[in-house]
Coordinates of C-alpha atoms and ligand atoms in Angstrom, one line a residue:
X22 CA -17.2 -24.2 -6.7
X23 CA -13.5 -24.1 -6.2
X24 CA -11.9 -22.8 -3.0
X25 CA -8.3 -22.3 -2.1
X26 CA -6.5 -22.3 1.2
X27 CA -5.5 -18.8 2.1
X28 CA -2.3 -19.9 3.8
X29 CA -1.3 -22.6 1.3
X30 CA -2.7 -21.6 -2.1
X31 CA -1.9 -24.8 -3.8
X32 CA -4.5 -26.6 -1.7
X33 CA -7.7 -26.4 -3.8
X34 CA -10.9 -28.1 -2.7
X35 CA -14.5 -28.4 -3.9
X36 CA -17.5 -27.0 -2.0
X37 CA -18.2 -30.5 -0.6
X38 CA -14.6 -31.0 0.6
X39 CA -14.6 -27.5 2.2
X40 CA -17.8 -28.3 4.1
X41 CA -16.6 -31.7 5.2
X42 CA -13.1 -30.6 6.1
X43 CA -13.7 -27.1 7.6
X44 CA -10.1 -26.0 7.7
X45 CA -7.3 -26.5 5.3
X46 CA -3.6 -27.5 5.9
X47 CA -1.7 -25.4 8.4
X48 CA -5.1 -24.2 9.8
X49 CA -5.7 -22.2 6.6
X50 CA -9.1 -20.9 5.8
X51 CA -10.8 -21.7 2.5
X52 CA -11.7 -18.9 0.2
X53 CA -13.7 -19.0 -3.1
X54 CA -11.4 -18.9 -6.2
X55 CA -14.1 -17.0 -8.2
X56 CA -17.1 -15.0 -7.1
X57 CA -20.2 -14.6 -9.4
X58 CA -21.5 -11.1 -10.0
X59 CA -25.2 -10.2 -10.2
X60 CA -25.7 -7.3 -12.7
X61 CA -29.4 -7.0 -12.3
X62 CA -29.7 -6.4 -8.6
X63 CA -33.2 -4.9 -8.8
X64 CA -34.8 -8.0 -10.2
X65 CA -32.8 -10.2 -7.8
X66 CA -34.1 -8.1 -4.9
X67 CA -37.6 -8.3 -6.2
X68 CA -37.7 -12.1 -5.5
X69 CA -38.8 -13.6 -2.2
X70 CA -36.2 -14.5 0.4
X71 CA -35.9 -18.2 -0.3
X72 CA -35.9 -18.1 -4.1
X73 CA -33.4 -15.2 -4.2
X74 CA -31.2 -17.0 -1.6
X75 CA -31.3 -20.2 -3.8
X76 CA -30.2 -18.2 -6.8
X77 CA -27.3 -16.6 -4.9
X78 CA -26.1 -19.8 -3.3
X79 CA -26.5 -21.8 -6.5
X80 CA -24.4 -19.3 -8.4
X81 CA -21.7 -19.7 -5.7
X82 CA -21.8 -23.5 -5.5
X83 CA -22.0 -24.0 -9.2
X84 CA -22.6 -27.4 -10.7
X85 CA -21.7 -29.5 -7.7
X86 CA -25.3 -29.4 -6.6
X87 CA -28.3 -28.9 -8.9
X88 CA -30.4 -25.7 -8.5
X89 CA -33.2 -28.0 -7.3
X90 CA -30.9 -29.4 -4.6
X91 CA -29.8 -26.0 -3.4
X92 CA -33.4 -24.8 -3.3
X93 CA -34.3 -27.7 -1.1
X94 CA -31.4 -27.0 1.3
X95 CA -32.4 -23.3 1.5
X96 CA -36.0 -24.1 2.1
X97 CA -35.1 -26.5 4.9
X98 CA -32.6 -24.1 6.5
X99 CA -34.3 -20.7 6.2
X100 CA -37.7 -21.3 7.8
X101 CA -37.9 -18.0 9.5
X102 CA -37.8 -14.3 8.4
X103 CA -35.2 -11.6 8.7
X104 CA -37.3 -8.4 8.9
X105 CA -36.0 -4.9 9.1
X106 CA -37.6 -2.5 11.6
X107 CA -37.4 1.3 11.4
X108 CA -35.9 2.6 14.6
X109 CA -35.8 6.3 13.6
X110 CA -35.6 8.3 10.5
X111 CA -33.2 6.6 8.1
X112 CA -32.1 4.0 10.6
X113 CA -33.2 0.3 10.5
X114 CA -32.5 -2.7 12.7
X115 CA -32.1 -6.0 10.9
X116 CA -33.6 -8.7 13.1
X117 CA -31.7 -12.0 12.7
X118 CA -33.1 -13.7 15.8
X119 CA -36.3 -15.3 14.7
X120 CA -34.9 -18.8 14.4
X121 CA -35.2 -21.6 16.9
X122 CA -32.3 -20.5 19.1
X123 CA -33.0 -16.8 18.8
X124 CA -29.6 -15.7 17.3
X125 CA -28.2 -15.2 13.8
X126 CA -26.1 -18.3 14.2
X127 CA -29.3 -20.3 13.3
X128 CA -28.9 -19.2 9.6
X129 CA -25.4 -20.5 9.3
X130 CA -25.8 -23.5 11.5
X131 CA -28.9 -24.8 9.7
X132 CA -27.5 -24.2 6.2
X133 CA -24.3 -26.0 7.2
X134 CA -26.3 -29.0 8.6
X135 CA -28.2 -29.3 5.3
X136 CA -25.1 -28.8 3.2
X137 CA -23.2 -31.5 5.2
X138 CA -26.0 -34.0 4.7
X139 CA -26.1 -33.1 1.0
X140 CA -22.3 -33.6 0.4
X141 CA -21.9 -36.6 2.7
X142 CA -20.4 -39.7 1.1
X143 CA -22.8 -41.8 3.1
X144 CA -20.4 -42.6 5.9
X145 CA -21.1 -41.9 9.6
X146 CA -20.9 -38.3 10.7
X147 CA -20.4 -37.3 14.4
X148 CA -20.4 -33.6 15.1
X149 CA -18.4 -33.0 18.3
X150 CA -18.4 -29.5 19.7
X151 CA -17.6 -27.7 23.0
X152 CA -19.8 -24.7 23.9
X153 CA -19.9 -22.0 26.5
X154 CA -23.6 -21.5 25.6
X155 CA -24.8 -20.1 22.3
X156 CA -23.1 -22.2 19.6
X157 CA -24.2 -25.4 21.2
X158 CA -27.8 -24.4 20.9
X159 CA -27.6 -23.4 17.3
X160 CA -25.7 -26.6 16.3
X161 CA -28.1 -28.9 18.3
X162 CA -31.2 -27.4 16.7
X163 CA -29.7 -27.3 13.3
X164 CA -28.9 -31.1 13.3
X165 CA -31.8 -32.3 15.4
X166 CA -33.6 -35.3 13.9
X167 CA -31.2 -35.6 10.9
X168 CA -30.6 -39.2 9.8
X169 CA -27.0 -40.6 10.0
X170 CA -25.6 -37.6 11.9
X171 CA -24.9 -37.8 15.6
X172 CA -24.2 -34.7 17.6
X173 CA -22.2 -34.6 20.9
X174 CA -22.0 -31.3 22.7
X175 CA -19.7 -30.8 25.7
X176 CA -20.3 -27.9 28.2
X177 CA -18.9 -27.0 31.6
X178 CA -21.3 -28.2 34.2
X179 CA -22.9 -25.4 36.2
X180 CA -21.1 -22.7 34.2
X181 CA -23.6 -21.8 31.6
X182 CA -27.0 -20.1 32.3
X183 CA -29.9 -22.5 33.1
X184 CA -31.8 -20.8 30.2
X185 CA -29.0 -21.6 27.7
X186 CA -28.7 -25.2 29.1
X187 CA -32.4 -25.8 28.7
X188 CA -32.3 -24.7 25.0
X189 CA -30.0 -27.5 23.8
X190 CA -30.0 -30.2 26.5
X191 CA -33.7 -31.1 26.3
X192 CA -33.9 -32.3 22.7
X193 CA -32.9 -36.0 22.8
X194 CA -32.9 -38.2 19.6
X195 CA -29.5 -37.7 17.8
X196 CA -28.4 -34.8 20.1
X197 CA -26.2 -36.0 23.0
X198 CA -25.2 -33.4 25.6
X199 CA -22.5 -34.0 28.2
X200 CA -22.0 -31.8 31.3
X201 CA -18.3 -32.0 32.0
X202 CA -16.9 -31.5 35.5
X203 CA -14.5 -28.8 34.5
X204 CA -14.4 -25.4 32.7
X205 CA -14.9 -24.4 29.1
X206 CA -11.1 -24.8 28.3
X207 CA -11.3 -28.4 29.6
X208 CA -14.2 -29.1 27.2
X209 CA -12.2 -27.6 24.3
X210 CA -9.1 -29.6 25.2
X211 CA -11.3 -32.8 25.2
X212 CA -12.5 -32.0 21.7
X213 CA -9.0 -31.4 20.6
X214 CA -7.9 -34.8 22.0
X215 CA -10.7 -36.4 20.1
X216 CA -9.6 -34.8 16.8
X217 CA -6.0 -35.9 17.4
X218 CA -7.1 -39.5 17.8
X219 CA -6.9 -40.8 14.2
X220 CA -8.7 -44.1 14.9
X221 CA -11.6 -42.5 16.7
X222 CA -11.8 -39.9 14.0
X223 CA -12.2 -42.6 11.3
X224 CA -14.4 -44.8 13.4
X225 CA -17.1 -42.2 14.0
X226 CA -16.5 -39.7 11.2
X227 CA -15.7 -36.7 13.4
X228 CA -16.6 -33.2 12.2
X229 CA -16.6 -30.0 14.2
X230 CA -19.3 -27.7 12.7
X231 CA -17.4 -24.7 13.9
X232 CA -17.7 -21.2 12.8
X233 CA -14.9 -21.2 10.2
X234 CA -16.9 -23.5 7.9
X235 CA -17.5 -21.7 4.6
X236 CA -21.1 -22.9 4.3
X237 CA -22.0 -20.8 7.3
X238 CA -20.7 -17.6 5.7
X239 CA -22.5 -18.4 2.5
X240 CA -25.8 -18.6 4.3
X241 CA -25.2 -15.3 6.0
X242 CA -24.6 -13.5 2.7
X243 CA -28.3 -14.0 1.9
X244 CA -29.8 -11.9 4.7
X245 CA -27.8 -8.8 3.6
X246 CA -29.7 -9.0 0.3
X247 CA -32.9 -9.6 2.2
X248 CA -32.4 -6.4 4.2
X249 CA -31.8 -4.3 1.1
X250 CA -34.9 -5.9 -0.6
X251 CA -37.1 -4.5 2.1
X252 CA -36.0 -0.9 1.4
X253 CA -36.9 1.5 -1.3
X254 CA -34.5 1.9 -4.2
X255 CA -33.5 5.4 -3.0
X256 CA -32.9 4.2 0.5
X257 CA -30.7 1.4 -0.5
X258 CA -28.6 3.6 -2.8
X259 CA -26.6 5.1 0.1
X260 CA -26.6 2.2 2.5
X261 CA -24.2 1.9 5.5
X262 CA -24.3 -1.3 7.4
X263 CA -22.9 -1.7 11.0
X264 CA -22.0 -5.2 12.1
X265 CA -21.4 -6.2 15.8
X266 CA -18.3 -8.3 15.5
X267 CA -16.5 -11.0 17.4
X268 CA -15.0 -13.6 15.1
X269 CA -15.9 -11.4 12.1
X270 CA -17.8 -14.1 10.2
X271 CA -20.8 -11.9 9.9
X272 CA -18.8 -8.9 8.5
X273 CA -17.1 -11.3 6.1
X274 CA -20.5 -12.4 4.8
X275 CA -21.6 -8.8 4.3
X276 CA -18.5 -7.9 2.3
X277 CA -19.0 -11.0 0.2
X278 CA -22.6 -9.8 -0.5
X279 CA -21.1 -6.5 -1.7
X280 CA -18.6 -8.4 -3.9
X281 CA -21.5 -10.3 -5.5
X282 CA -23.1 -7.0 -6.5
X283 CA -25.1 -5.7 -3.5
X284 CA -24.7 -2.0 -3.5
X285 CA -23.4 -1.1 0.0
X286 CA -21.7 2.2 0.4
X287 CA -19.8 1.3 3.5
X288 CA -19.5 -1.3 6.3
X289 CA -18.7 -0.6 9.9
X290 CA -16.9 -3.1 12.1
X291 CA -18.3 -2.5 15.6
X292 CA -16.7 -4.3 18.6
X293 CA -16.9 -4.2 22.4
X294 CA -13.7 -3.6 24.5
X295 CA -12.1 -6.5 22.6
X296 CA -11.0 -4.1 20.0
X297 CA -8.1 -5.7 18.1
X298 CA -9.6 -4.9 14.7
X299 CA -10.6 -1.2 15.3
X300 CA -7.0 -0.6 16.7
X301 CA -5.5 -2.4 13.7
X302 CA -7.5 -0.3 11.3
X303 CA -6.4 2.8 13.1
X304 CA -2.7 2.0 13.6
X305 CA -1.8 -0.8 11.1
X306 CA -0.5 -2.9 14.1
X307 CA -2.1 -6.3 14.8
X308 CA -1.7 -6.4 18.5
X309 CA -4.3 -8.6 20.3
X310 CA -4.6 -8.1 24.0
X311 CA -5.9 -10.7 26.5
X312 CA -9.7 -11.2 26.0
X313 CA -11.8 -9.3 28.5
X314 CA -15.3 -10.3 29.7
X315 CA -18.1 -7.9 28.6
X316 CA -21.9 -7.8 28.7
X317 CA -21.8 -8.6 25.0
X318 CA -20.1 -11.9 25.7
X319 CA -20.6 -13.5 22.2
X320 CA -18.2 -10.8 21.0
X321 CA -15.5 -11.5 23.6
X322 CA -12.9 -12.5 21.0
X323 CA -9.5 -10.8 20.7
X324 CA -8.1 -13.0 17.9
X325 CA -10.9 -13.1 15.4
X326 CA -10.5 -16.2 13.3
X327 CA -12.3 -14.9 10.2
X328 CA -10.2 -11.8 9.8
X329 CA -7.8 -13.3 7.2
X330 CA -10.8 -13.8 4.9
X331 CA -11.6 -10.1 5.1
X332 CA -8.0 -9.2 4.2
X333 CA -8.1 -11.7 1.3
X334 CA -11.4 -10.3 0.0
X335 CA -10.1 -6.7 0.2
X336 CA -6.9 -7.8 -1.6
X337 CA -8.8 -9.6 -4.4
X338 CA -11.3 -6.7 -4.9
X339 CA -8.7 -4.0 -4.4
X340 CA -10.7 -2.4 -1.7
X341 CA -8.6 -0.4 0.7
X342 CA -9.0 -1.5 4.4
X343 CA -9.4 2.2 5.2
X344 CA -12.8 2.1 3.5
X345 CA -14.1 0.1 6.5
X346 CA -15.7 2.0 9.3
X347 CA -14.8 1.0 12.8
X348 CA -15.6 1.6 16.5
X349 CA -15.2 0.0 19.9
X350 CA -17.8 0.4 22.6
X351 CA -17.5 0.0 26.3
X352 CA -20.2 -1.7 28.5
X353 CA -21.3 1.6 29.9
X354 CA -21.7 3.0 26.5
X355 CA -23.6 0.0 25.2
X356 CA -26.0 0.2 28.2
X357 CA -26.6 3.9 27.3
X358 CA -27.5 2.8 23.8
X359 CA -29.8 0.0 25.0
X360 CA -31.6 2.8 26.9
X361 CA -31.6 5.2 24.0
X362 CA -33.1 2.6 21.7
X363 CA -35.7 1.7 24.3
X364 CA -36.7 5.4 24.4
X365 CA -37.1 5.3 20.7
X366 CA -39.5 2.3 21.2
X367 CA -37.0 -0.4 20.3
X368 CA -36.0 -3.2 22.6
X369 CA -32.4 -4.3 21.9
X370 CA -29.7 -6.3 23.7
X371 CA -26.1 -5.1 24.0
X372 CA -24.6 -6.7 20.8
X373 CA -27.1 -5.0 18.6
X374 CA -26.8 -1.8 20.6
X375 CA -23.1 -1.7 20.0
X376 CA -23.7 -1.8 16.2
X377 CA -26.3 0.9 16.6
X378 CA -24.1 3.2 18.6
X379 CA -21.2 3.3 16.1
X380 CA -23.6 3.6 13.2
X381 CA -25.4 6.5 14.8
X382 CA -22.1 8.3 15.4
X383 CA -20.8 7.9 11.8
X384 CA -23.9 8.1 9.6
X385 CA -23.8 11.1 7.3
X386 CA -26.6 13.2 5.8
X387 CA -28.5 11.4 3.1
X388 CA -27.3 7.9 4.1
X389 CA -29.5 5.1 5.2
X390 CA -28.2 3.1 8.2
X391 CA -28.7 -0.5 9.0
X392 CA -27.5 -2.2 12.2
X393 CA -27.6 -6.0 12.7
X394 CA -29.4 -7.3 15.7
X395 CA -27.7 -10.6 16.3
X396 CA -29.7 -12.0 19.3
X397 CA -33.2 -11.7 20.7
X398 CA -33.2 -9.4 23.8
X399 CA -34.5 -12.2 26.0
X400 CA -31.4 -14.2 25.2
X401 CA -29.6 -11.6 27.3
X402 CA -32.4 -11.2 29.7
X403 CA -30.3 -10.6 32.9
X404 CA -28.3 -7.8 31.3
X405 CA -31.3 -6.1 29.6
X406 CA -33.5 -6.3 32.7
X407 CA -30.6 -4.8 34.7
X408 CA -30.1 -1.9 32.3
X409 CA -33.8 -1.1 31.8
X410 CA -34.9 -2.0 35.3
X411 CA -37.6 -4.2 33.9
X412 CA -38.6 -7.9 33.5
X413 CA -38.8 -8.8 29.9
X414 CA -40.9 -11.7 28.7
X415 CA -39.4 -15.0 27.5
X416 CA -40.4 -15.7 23.9
X417 CA -42.1 -19.1 23.1
X418 CA -39.1 -21.3 22.3
X419 CA -37.2 -20.2 25.4
X420 CA -40.2 -20.7 27.7
X421 CA -41.0 -24.1 26.2
X422 CA -37.5 -25.5 26.6
X423 CA -37.1 -23.9 30.1
X424 CA -40.0 -26.1 31.2
X425 CA -38.5 -29.4 29.8
X426 CA -36.4 -32.1 31.5
X427 CA -32.6 -31.9 31.0
X428 CA -31.3 -35.0 29.3
X429 CA -27.5 -34.4 29.7
X430 CA -25.1 -37.0 31.0
X431 CA -22.5 -36.0 33.5
X432 CA -18.8 -37.0 33.0
X433 CA -15.5 -36.2 34.5
X434 CA -12.9 -34.3 32.6
X435 CA -11.4 -37.5 31.2
X436 CA -10.8 -38.5 27.6
X437 CA -11.6 -42.2 28.1
X438 CA -15.0 -41.2 29.5
X439 CA -15.6 -39.0 26.5
X440 CA -14.6 -41.8 24.1
X441 CA -17.2 -44.1 25.8
X442 CA -19.9 -41.5 25.2
X443 CA -18.8 -41.0 21.6
X444 CA -18.9 -44.7 20.7
X445 CA -22.2 -45.2 22.7
X446 CA -23.8 -42.4 20.6
X447 CA -23.3 -44.5 17.5
X448 CA -25.9 -47.1 18.6
Ligands
LIG8 C1 -21.6 -14.9 17.5 C2 -22.2 -13.6 17.8 C3 -21.7 -12.4 17.4 C4 -20.4 -12.2 16.6 O1 -20.5 -12.6 15.3 P1 -19.1 -12.9 14.5 O2 -19.6 -13.5 13.2 O3 -18.4 -13.9 15.3 O4 -18.4 -11.6 14.3 C5 -22.4 -11.2 17.7 N1 -23.6 -11.3 18.4 C6 -24.1 -12.4 18.8 C7 -25.3 -12.4 19.6 C8 -23.4 -13.7 18.5 O5 -24.0 -14.8 19.0

């Protein structure tokens, strides 16, 4: 697999380099130089989730890893299903929250962890990341127990929900969690300091595991095929897919699935009040506003970092941007949709409900609609309980971790203190 830097096209890397490096020069994103195309979609869709996913990813990765190796990565990463559920006539929910941290980020995080181990040159790897909640959990669980990879996760002490904290601070082994006396921006600044320290970087093999890593998107391509595979041939012929979007990685993966041959009639980019992309698609002006806090906080992003990949893909495939559906949804409207879905017998949290709402408004006669449910409703328990005036149950993994002892260390917002933790984690 060859990839190029979208900003500086002369920088070309292999899959292994792209996974290890994350970003290219000048903060440029990597994009595949060539995309395979599957002619016989019906027989591909007839396969089971993991063998089909191995085929897709192997075709993308090419001869850098053997088919056998790719299949091992996929089997280790995708240990949970991605079922579709009929919500009403012609409308399905794709449930992406059956992994260990109950959000779709488990797919990308786990595949990235496996890929990084597979392409490692045998040196030390330390994953350092700052989290305001969800990413930390997915990264911690994805790398948990892996040999030769240490993970250090920083979070603002007292500023994430106790439920979130319990999900990633109770693991131990190679997962080190540090509660910083500061806010999320302080944590991010500490991470940045660490990456700017060349000696530290070399000594401990720093890597960030963040969401721009191409391996994450590659994993996410697979569940779009899995959704279509669960529909009849007629249903999937006029398929419209609505994606609740923040950094736009998920939508990029969907469009890549289409580029590989998955027949999708139309995609819809659904956002909350952070509506840079819907406004851009409407007016042609890229005009990000300050980020506002919403009840769908995993989508509170006003400068989506995967957007350049979508523009690049549309350029390469000669797809007009106007073919993308779009819509922005307020908190009041998403609450209405959570209620509406509940009345239809489907429990959904605000991120999924936003995708449902825009889909429902724009779906035409004869089309089949699919909206992505990116998180388990219990992950947003406070919001969902509040909207539905109920008290939803915690699923097994959340309840189990909530009862476990927190293992975090506490540190001041101080780079030397962080360095000590990073070197100590090597032992
Ligand atoms: C990360 C996240 C999103 C946004 O996904 P992007 O790929 O960043 O667009 C949506 N919903 C949930 C629950 C998330 O955690």
